[in-house]
PDB file of C-alpha atoms in Angstrom:
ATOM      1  CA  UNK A 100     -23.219 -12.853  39.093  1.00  0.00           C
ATOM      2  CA  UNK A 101     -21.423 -12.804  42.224  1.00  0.00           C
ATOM      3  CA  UNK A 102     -18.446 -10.339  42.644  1.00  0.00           C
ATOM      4  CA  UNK A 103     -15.836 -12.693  42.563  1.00  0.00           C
ATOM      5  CA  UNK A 104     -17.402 -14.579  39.923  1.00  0.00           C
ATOM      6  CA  UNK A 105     -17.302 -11.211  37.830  1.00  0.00           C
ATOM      7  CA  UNK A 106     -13.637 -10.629  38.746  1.00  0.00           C
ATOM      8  CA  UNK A 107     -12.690 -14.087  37.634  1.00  0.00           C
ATOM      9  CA  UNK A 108     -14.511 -13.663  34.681  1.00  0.00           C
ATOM     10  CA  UNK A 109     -12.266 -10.544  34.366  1.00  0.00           C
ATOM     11  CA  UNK A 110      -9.056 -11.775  34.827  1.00  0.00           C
ATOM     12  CA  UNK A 111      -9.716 -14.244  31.978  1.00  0.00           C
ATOM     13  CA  UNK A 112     -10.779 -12.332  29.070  1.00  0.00           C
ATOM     14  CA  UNK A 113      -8.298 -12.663  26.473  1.00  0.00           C
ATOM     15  CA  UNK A 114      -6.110  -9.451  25.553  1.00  0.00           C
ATOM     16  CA  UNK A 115      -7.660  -8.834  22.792  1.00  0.00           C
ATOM     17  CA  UNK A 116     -10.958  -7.991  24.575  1.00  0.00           C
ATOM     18  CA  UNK A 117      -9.564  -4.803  25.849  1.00  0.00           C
ATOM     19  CA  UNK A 118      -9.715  -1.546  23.672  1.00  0.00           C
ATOM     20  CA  UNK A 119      -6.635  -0.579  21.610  1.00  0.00           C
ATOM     21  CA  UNK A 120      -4.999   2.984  22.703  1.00  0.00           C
ATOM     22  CA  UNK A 121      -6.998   5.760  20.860  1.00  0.00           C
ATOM     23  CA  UNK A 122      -4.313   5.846  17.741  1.00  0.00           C
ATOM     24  CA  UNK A 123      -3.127   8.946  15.309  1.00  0.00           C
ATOM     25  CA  UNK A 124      -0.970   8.443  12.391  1.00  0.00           C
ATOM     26  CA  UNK A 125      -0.018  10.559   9.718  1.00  0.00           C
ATOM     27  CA  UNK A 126       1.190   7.209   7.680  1.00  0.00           C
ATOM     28  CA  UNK A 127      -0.577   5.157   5.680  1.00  0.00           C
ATOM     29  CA  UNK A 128       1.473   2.759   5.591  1.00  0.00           C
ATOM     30  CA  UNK A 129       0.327   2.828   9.450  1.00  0.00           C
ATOM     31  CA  UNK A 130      -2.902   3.164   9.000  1.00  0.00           C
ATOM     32  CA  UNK A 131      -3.759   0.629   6.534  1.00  0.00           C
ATOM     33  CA  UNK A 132      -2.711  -1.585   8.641  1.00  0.00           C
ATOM     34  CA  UNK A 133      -3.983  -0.682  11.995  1.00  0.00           C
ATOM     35  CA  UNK A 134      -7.239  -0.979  10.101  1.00  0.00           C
ATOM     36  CA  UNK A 135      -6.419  -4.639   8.641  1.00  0.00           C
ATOM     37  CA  UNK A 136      -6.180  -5.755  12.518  1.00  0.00           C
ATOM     38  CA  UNK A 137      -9.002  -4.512  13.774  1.00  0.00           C
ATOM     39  CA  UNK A 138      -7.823  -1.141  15.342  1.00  0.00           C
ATOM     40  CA  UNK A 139      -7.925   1.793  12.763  1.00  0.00           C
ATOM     41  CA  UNK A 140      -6.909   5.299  14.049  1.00  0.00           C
ATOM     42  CA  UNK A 141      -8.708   7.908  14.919  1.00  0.00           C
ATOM     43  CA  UNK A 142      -7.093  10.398  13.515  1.00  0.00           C
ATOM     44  CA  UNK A 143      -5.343  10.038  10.142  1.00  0.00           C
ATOM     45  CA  UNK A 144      -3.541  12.292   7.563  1.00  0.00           C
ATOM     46  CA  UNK A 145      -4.944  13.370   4.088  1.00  0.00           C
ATOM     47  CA  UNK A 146      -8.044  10.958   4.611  1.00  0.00           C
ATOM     48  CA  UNK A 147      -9.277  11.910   1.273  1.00  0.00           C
ATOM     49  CA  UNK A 148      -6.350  11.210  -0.298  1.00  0.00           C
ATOM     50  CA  UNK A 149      -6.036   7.834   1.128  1.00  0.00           C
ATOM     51  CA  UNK A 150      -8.683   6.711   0.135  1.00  0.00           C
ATOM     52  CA  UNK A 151      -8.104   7.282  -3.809  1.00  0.00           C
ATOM     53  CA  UNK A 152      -4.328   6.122  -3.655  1.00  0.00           C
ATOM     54  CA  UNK A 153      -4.577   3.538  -0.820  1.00  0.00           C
ATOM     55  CA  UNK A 154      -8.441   2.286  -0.508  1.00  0.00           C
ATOM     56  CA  UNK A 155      -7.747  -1.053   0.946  1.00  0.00           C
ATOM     57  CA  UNK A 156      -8.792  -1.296   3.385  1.00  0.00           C
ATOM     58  CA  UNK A 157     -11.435   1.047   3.199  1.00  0.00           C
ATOM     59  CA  UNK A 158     -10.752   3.433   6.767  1.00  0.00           C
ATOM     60  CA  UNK A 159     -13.730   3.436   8.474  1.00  0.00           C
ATOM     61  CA  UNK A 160     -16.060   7.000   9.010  1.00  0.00           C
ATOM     62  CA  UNK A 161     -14.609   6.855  12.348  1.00  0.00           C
ATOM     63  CA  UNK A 162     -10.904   7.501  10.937  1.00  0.00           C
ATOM     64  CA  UNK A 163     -10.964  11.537  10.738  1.00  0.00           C
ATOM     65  CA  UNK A 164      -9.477  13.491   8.708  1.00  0.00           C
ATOM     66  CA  UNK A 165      -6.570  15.130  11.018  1.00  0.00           C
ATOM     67  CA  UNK A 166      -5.320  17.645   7.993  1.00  0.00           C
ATOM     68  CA  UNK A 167      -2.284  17.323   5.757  1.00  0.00           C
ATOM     69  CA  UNK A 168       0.376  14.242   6.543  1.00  0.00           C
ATOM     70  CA  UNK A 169       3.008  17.295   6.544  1.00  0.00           C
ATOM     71  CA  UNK A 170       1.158  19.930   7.986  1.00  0.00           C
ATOM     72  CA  UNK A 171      -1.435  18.292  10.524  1.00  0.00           C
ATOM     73  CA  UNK A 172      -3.873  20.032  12.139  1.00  0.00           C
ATOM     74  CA  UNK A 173      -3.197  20.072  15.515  1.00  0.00           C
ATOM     75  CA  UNK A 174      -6.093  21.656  16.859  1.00  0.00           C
ATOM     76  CA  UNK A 175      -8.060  18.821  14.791  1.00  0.00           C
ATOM     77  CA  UNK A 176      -5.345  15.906  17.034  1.00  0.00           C
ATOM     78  CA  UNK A 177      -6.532  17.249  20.240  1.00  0.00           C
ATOM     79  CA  UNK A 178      -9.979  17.514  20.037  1.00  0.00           C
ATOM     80  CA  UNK A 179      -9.548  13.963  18.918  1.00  0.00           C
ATOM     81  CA  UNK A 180      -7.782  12.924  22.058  1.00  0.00           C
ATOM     82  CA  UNK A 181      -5.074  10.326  20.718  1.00  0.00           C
ATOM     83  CA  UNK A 182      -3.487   8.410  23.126  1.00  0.00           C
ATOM     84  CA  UNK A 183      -0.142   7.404  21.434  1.00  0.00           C
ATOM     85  CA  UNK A 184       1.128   8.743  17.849  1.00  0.00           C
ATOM     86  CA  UNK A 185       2.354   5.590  15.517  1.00  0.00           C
ATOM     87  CA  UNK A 186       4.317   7.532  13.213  1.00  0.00           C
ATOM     88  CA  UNK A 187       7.499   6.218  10.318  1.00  0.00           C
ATOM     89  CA  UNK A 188      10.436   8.466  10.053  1.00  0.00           C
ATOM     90  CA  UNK A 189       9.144  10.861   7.504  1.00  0.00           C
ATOM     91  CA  UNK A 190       7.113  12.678   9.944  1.00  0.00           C
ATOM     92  CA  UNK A 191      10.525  12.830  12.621  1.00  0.00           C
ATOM     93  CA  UNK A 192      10.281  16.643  12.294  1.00  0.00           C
ATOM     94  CA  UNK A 193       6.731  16.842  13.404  1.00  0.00           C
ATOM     95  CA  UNK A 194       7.315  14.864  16.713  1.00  0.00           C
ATOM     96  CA  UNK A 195       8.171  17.821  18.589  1.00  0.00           C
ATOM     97  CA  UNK A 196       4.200  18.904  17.923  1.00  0.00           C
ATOM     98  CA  UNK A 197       2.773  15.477  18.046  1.00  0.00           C
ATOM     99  CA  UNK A 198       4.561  14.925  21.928  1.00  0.00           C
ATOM    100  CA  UNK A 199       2.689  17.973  23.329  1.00  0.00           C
ATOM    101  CA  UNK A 200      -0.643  16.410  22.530  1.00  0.00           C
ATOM    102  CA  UNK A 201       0.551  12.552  22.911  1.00  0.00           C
ATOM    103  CA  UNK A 202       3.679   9.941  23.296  1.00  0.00           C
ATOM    104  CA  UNK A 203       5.142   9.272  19.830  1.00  0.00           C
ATOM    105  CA  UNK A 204       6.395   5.677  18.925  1.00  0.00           C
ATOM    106  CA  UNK A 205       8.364   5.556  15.622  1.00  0.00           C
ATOM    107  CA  UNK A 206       8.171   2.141  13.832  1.00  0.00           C
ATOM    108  CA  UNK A 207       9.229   1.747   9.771  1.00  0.00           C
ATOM    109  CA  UNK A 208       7.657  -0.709   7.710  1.00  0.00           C
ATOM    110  CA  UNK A 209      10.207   0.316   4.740  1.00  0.00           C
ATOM    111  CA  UNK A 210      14.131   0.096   5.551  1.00  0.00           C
ATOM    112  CA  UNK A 211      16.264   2.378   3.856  1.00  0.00           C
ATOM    113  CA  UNK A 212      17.916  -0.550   1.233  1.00  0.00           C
ATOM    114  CA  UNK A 213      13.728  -0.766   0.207  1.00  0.00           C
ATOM    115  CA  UNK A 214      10.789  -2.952   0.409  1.00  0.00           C
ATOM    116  CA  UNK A 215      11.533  -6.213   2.056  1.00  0.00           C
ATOM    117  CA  UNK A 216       8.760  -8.823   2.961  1.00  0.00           C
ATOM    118  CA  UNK A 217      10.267 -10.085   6.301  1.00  0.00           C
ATOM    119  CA  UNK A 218      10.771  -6.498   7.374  1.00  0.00           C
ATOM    120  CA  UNK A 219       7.268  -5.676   6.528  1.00  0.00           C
ATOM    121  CA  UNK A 220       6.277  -9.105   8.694  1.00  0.00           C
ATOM    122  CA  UNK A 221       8.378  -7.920  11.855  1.00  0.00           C
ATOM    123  CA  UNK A 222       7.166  -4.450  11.599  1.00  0.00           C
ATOM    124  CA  UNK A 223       3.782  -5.764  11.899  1.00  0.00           C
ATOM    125  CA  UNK A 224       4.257  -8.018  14.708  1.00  0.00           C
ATOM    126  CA  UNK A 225       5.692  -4.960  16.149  1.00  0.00           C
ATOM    127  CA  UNK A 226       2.454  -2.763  15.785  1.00  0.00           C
ATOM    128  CA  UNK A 227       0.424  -5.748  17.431  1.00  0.00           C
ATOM    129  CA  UNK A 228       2.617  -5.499  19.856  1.00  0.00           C
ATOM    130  CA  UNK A 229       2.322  -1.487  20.425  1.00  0.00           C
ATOM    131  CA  UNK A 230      -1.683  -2.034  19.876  1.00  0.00           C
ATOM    132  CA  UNK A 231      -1.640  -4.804  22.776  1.00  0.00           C
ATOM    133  CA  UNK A 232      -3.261  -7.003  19.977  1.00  0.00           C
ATOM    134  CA  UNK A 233       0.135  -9.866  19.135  1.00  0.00           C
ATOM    135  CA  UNK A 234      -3.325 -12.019  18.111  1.00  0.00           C
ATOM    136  CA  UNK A 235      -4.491  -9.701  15.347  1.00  0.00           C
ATOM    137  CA  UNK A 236      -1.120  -9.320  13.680  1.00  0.00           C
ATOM    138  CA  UNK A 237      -0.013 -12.623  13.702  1.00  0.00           C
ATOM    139  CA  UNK A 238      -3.816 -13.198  12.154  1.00  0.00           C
ATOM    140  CA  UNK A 239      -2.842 -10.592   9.151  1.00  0.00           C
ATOM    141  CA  UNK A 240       0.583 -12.192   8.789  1.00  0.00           C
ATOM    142  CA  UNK A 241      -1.110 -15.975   8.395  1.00  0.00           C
ATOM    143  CA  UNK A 242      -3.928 -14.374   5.876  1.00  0.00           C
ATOM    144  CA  UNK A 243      -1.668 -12.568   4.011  1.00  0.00           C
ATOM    145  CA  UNK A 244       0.614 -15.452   3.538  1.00  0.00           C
ATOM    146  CA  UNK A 245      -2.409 -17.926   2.722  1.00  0.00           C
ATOM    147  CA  UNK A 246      -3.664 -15.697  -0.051  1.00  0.00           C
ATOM    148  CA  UNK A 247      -0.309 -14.974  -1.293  1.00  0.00           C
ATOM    149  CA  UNK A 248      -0.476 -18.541  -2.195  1.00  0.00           C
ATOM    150  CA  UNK A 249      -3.478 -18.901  -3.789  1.00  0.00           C
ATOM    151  CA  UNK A 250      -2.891 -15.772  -5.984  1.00  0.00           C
ATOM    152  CA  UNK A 251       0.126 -17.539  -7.096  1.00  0.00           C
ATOM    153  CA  UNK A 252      -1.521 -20.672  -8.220  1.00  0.00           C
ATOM    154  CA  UNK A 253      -3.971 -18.493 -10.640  1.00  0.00           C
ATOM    155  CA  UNK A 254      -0.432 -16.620 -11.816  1.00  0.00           C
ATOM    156  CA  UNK A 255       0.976 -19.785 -12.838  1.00  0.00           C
ATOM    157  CA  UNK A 256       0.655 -19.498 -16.688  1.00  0.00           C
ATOM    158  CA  UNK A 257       2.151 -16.212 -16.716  1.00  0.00           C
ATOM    159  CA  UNK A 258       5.069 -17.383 -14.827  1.00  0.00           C
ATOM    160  CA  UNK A 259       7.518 -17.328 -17.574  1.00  0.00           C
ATOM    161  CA  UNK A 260       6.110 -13.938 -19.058  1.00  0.00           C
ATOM    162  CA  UNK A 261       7.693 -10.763 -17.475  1.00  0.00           C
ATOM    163  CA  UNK A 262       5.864  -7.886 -15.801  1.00  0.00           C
ATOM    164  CA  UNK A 263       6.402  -4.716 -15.999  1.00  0.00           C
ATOM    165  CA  UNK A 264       4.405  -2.425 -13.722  1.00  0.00           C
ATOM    166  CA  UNK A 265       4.417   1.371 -14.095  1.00  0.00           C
ATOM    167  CA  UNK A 266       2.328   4.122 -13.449  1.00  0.00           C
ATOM    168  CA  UNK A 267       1.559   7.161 -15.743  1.00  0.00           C
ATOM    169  CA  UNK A 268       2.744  10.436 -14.539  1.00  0.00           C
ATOM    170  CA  UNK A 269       1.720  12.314 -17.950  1.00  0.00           C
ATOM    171  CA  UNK A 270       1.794  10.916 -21.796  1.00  0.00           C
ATOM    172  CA  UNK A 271       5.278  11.024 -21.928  1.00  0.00           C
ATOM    173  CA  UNK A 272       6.888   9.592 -18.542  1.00  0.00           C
ATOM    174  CA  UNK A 273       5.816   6.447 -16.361  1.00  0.00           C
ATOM    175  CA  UNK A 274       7.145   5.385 -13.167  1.00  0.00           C
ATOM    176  CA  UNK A 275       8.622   1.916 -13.744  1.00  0.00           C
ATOM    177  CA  UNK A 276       8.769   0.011 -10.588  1.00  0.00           C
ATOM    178  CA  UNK A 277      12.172  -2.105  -9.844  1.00  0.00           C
ATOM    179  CA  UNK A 278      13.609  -4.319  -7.108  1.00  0.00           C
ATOM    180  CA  UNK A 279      13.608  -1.842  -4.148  1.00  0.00           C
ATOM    181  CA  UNK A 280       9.566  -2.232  -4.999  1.00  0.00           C
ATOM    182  CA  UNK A 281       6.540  -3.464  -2.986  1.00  0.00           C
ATOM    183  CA  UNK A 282       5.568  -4.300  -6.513  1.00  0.00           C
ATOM    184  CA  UNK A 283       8.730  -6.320  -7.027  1.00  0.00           C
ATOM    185  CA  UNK A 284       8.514  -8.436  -3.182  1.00  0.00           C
ATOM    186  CA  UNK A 285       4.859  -9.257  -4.153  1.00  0.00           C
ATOM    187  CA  UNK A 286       5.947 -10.510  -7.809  1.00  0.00           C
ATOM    188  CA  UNK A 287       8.208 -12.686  -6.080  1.00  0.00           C
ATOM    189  CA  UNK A 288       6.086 -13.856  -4.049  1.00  0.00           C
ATOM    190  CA  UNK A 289       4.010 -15.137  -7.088  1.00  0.00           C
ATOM    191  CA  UNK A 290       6.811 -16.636  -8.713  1.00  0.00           C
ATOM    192  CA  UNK A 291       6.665 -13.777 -11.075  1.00  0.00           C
ATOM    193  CA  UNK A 292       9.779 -11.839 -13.096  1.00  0.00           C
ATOM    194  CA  UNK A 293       9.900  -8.037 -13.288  1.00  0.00           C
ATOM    195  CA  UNK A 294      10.472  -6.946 -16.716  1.00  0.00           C
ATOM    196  CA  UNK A 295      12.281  -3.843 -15.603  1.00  0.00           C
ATOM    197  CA  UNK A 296      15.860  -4.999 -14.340  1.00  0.00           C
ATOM    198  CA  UNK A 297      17.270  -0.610 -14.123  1.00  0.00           C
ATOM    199  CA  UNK A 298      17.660   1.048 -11.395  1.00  0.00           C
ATOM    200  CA  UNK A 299      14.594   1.943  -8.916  1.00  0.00           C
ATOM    201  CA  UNK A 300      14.933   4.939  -6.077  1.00  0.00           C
ATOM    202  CA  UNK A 301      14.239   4.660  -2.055  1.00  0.00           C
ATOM    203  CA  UNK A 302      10.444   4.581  -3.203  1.00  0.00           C
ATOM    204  CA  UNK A 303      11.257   1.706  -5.470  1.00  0.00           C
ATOM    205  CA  UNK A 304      10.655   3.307  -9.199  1.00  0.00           C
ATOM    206  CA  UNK A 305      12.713   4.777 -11.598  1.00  0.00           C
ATOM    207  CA  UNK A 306      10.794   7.731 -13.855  1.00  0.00           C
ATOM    208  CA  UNK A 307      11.356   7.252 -17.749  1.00  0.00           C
ATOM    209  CA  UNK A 308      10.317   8.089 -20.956  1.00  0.00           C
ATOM    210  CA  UNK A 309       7.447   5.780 -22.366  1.00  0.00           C
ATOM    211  CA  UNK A 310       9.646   5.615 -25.555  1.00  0.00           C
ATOM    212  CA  UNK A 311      12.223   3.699 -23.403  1.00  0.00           C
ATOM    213  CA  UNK A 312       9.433   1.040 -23.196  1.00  0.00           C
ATOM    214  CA  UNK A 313      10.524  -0.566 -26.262  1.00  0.00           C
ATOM    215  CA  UNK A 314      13.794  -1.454 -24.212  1.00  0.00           C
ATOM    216  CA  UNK A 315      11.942  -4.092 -22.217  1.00  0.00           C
ATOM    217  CA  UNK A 316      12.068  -7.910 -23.255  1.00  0.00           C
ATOM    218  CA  UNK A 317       9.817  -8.821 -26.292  1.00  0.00           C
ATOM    219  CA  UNK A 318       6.936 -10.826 -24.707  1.00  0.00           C
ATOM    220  CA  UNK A 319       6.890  -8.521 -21.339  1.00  0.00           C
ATOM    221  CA  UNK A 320       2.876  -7.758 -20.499  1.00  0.00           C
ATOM    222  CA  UNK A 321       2.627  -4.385 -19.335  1.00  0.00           C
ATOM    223  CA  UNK A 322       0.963  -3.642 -16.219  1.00  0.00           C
ATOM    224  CA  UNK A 323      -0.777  -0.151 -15.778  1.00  0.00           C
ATOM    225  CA  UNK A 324      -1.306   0.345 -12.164  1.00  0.00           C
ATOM    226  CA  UNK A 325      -3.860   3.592 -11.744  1.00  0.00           C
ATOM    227  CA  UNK A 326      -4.460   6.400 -10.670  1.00  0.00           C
ATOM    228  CA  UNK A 327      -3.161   8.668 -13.793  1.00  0.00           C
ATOM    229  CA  UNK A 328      -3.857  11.894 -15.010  1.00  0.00           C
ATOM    230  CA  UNK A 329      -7.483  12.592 -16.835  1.00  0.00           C
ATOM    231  CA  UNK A 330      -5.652  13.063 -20.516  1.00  0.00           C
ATOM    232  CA  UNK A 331      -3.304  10.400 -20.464  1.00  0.00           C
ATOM    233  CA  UNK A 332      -5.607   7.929 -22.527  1.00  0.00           C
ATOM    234  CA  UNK A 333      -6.771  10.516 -25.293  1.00  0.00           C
ATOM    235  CA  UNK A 334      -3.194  11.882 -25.385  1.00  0.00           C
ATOM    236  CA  UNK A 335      -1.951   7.645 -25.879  1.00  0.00           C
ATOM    237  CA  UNK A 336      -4.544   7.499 -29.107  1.00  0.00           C
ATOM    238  CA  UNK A 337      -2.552  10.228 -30.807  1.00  0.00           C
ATOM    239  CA  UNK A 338       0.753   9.410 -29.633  1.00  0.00           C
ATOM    240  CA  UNK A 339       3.087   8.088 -32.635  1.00  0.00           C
ATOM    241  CA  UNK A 340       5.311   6.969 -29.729  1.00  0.00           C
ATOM    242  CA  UNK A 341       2.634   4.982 -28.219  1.00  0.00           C
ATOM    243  CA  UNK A 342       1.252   3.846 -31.564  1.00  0.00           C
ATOM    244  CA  UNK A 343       4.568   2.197 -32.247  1.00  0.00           C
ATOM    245  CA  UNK A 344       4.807   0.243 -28.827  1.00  0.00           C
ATOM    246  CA  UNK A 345       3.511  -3.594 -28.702  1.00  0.00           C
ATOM    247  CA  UNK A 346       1.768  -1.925 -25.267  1.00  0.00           C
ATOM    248  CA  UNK A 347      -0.708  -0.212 -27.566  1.00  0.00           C
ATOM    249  CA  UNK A 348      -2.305  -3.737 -27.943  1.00  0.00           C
ATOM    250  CA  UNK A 349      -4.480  -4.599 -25.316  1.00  0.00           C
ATOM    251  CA  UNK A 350      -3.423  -8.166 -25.132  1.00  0.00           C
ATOM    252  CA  UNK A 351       0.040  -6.886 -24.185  1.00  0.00           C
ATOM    253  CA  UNK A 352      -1.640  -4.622 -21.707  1.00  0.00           C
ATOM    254  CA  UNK A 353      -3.288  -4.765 -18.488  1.00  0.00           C
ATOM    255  CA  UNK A 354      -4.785  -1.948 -16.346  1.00  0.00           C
ATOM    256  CA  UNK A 355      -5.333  -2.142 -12.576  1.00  0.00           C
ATOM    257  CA  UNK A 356      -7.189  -0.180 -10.048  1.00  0.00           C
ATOM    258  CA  UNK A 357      -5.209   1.482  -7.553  1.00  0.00           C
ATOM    259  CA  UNK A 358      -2.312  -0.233  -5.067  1.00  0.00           C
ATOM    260  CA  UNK A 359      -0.593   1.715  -2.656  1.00  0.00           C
ATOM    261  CA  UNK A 360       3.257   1.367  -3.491  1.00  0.00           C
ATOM    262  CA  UNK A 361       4.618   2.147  -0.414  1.00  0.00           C
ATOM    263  CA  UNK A 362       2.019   0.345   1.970  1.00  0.00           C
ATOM    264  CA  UNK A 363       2.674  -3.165   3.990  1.00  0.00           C
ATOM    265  CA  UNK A 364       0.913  -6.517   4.163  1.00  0.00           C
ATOM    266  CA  UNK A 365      -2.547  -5.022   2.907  1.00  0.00           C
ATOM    267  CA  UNK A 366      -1.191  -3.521   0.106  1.00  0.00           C
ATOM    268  CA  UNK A 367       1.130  -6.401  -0.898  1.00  0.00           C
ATOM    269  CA  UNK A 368      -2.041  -8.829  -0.732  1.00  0.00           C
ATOM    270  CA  UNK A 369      -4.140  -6.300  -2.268  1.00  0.00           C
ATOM    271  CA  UNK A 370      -1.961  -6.334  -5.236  1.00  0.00           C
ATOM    272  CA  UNK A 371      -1.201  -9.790  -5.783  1.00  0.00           C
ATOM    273  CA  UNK A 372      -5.501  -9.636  -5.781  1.00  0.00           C
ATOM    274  CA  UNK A 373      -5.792  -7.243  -8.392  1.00  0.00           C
ATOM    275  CA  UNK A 374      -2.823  -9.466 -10.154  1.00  0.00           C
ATOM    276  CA  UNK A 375      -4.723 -12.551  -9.891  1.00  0.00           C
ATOM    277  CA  UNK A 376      -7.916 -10.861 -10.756  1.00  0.00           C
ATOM    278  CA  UNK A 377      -7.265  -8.605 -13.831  1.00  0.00           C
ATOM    279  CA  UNK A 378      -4.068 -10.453 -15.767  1.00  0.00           C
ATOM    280  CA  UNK A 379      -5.962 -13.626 -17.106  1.00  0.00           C
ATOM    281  CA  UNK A 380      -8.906 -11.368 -18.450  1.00  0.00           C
ATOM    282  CA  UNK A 381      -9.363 -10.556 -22.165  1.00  0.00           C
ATOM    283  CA  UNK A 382     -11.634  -7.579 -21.032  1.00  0.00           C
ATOM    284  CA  UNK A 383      -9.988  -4.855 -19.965  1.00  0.00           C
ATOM    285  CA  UNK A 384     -10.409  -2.292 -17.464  1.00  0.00           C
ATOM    286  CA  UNK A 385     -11.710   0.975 -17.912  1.00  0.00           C
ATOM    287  CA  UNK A 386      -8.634   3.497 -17.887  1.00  0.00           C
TER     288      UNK A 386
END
């Protein structure tokens, strides 16, 4: 090929041809979805970690481990060579430390009032746009509305039963998750009602007693979302509390695998999934 035949070719490759800055993030809200569009960092905070509590998607081996999300290793960040930090505002009093190896852009997929779909859509146009990849985010946004909607058609029977998600913290508290929730915008999304109508924090639960279970509506199917603690189950089999709940039936039970509660488009599909997958089954899951 002649030079200006290879320049030409040049000038027209798409955008999306050329590589992504070299990415860090100590958020995995971040993360999760840098690695939906195609561009996961190279450097990311309690890898390990992320992959029990967040998992999908799945960061690749690539993604290293760059320490603790509070306490990174920096030594780790520059021998990675980052070219930009993506990082939310919970990690504004590392920045300092993060600008001496790299530029720092600050973008927030939560707002302070709490989760919000249309946010979480203009935060990730906003990444694509940080990435140099508009294409790949606007791709996510269009597959995560698409099978939004077919997760709600399976959900239809259970449209007029309430959920109500929580997660174990020990045999005698749960996290119940309200309307500041990613739980609660991807219920919504399904045409779904939350059975919990309390209060919920900044990270969208409230933390009760499982005896205040018996507050919630009569016909509410109770949603277990793990990870929980190894003796929660065995504890639950002795419990007199428990015992006495309509939740000790398995029919008025479900378990899930994990789902990041704090995470963005990924999450929210990979919920509604899990939703779609594990609600109509008789069977239940392994917990």
């Amino acid at each position: 090929m002649g030079w200006k035949k290879w320049l030409l070719a040049l000038v027209l490759l798409p955008l999306s041809a050329y590589a992504a800055p070299r990415i860090a993030t100590s958020d995995w809200t971040i993360a999760e979805t840098l690695t939906a569009m195609g561009h996961p960092p190279v450097g990311v905070g309690d890898k390990r970690a992320y992959q029990i509590w967040v998992g999908h998607p799945s960061l690749p081996e690539r993604s290293a481990d760059a320490g603790l999300r509070f306490q990174p290793n920096l030594e780790r960040l520059r021998q990675l060579r980052p070219e930009l930090f993506i990082q939310s505002s919970w990690f504004t009093h590392l920045k300092p430390q993060f600008a001496r190896i790299a530029p720092v852009r600050e973008l927030n997929f939560v707002p302070s009032k709490g989760m919000d779909y249309a946010h979480t859509v203009q935060a990730t146009r906003q990444l694509g746009q940080l990435v140099g990849d508009s294409a790949a985010a606007e791709q996510l946004i269009q597959s995560t509305a698409q099978a939004l909607q077919q997760h709600r058609q399976t959900l239809v029977p259970y449209a007029q039963r309430p959920l109500a998600i929580i997660q174990f913290i020990d045999p005698r508290h749960v996290r119940i998750y309200g309307n500041t929730s990613l739980f609660q915008v991807v219920l919504q999304q399904l045409g779904l009602r939350n059975a919990w109508t309390g209060t919920s924090n900044e990270w969208g639960f409230s933390t009760i007693a499982v005896s205040e279970l018996a507050k919630l509506p009569a016909n509410s199917l109770l949603v277990i979302v793990q990870p929980h603690p190894r003796q929660v189950r065995p504890a639950l089999e002795k419990s007199a509390v428990w015992q006495r709940l309509p939740y000790a039936q398995s029919a008025n039970r479900r378990v899930l695998p994990p789902s990041w509660s704090y995470g963005a488009l990924p999450s929210m599909e990979h919920f509604a999934r899990m939703l779609a997958t594990y609600v109509p089954r008789q069977q239940e899951l392994a917990w």
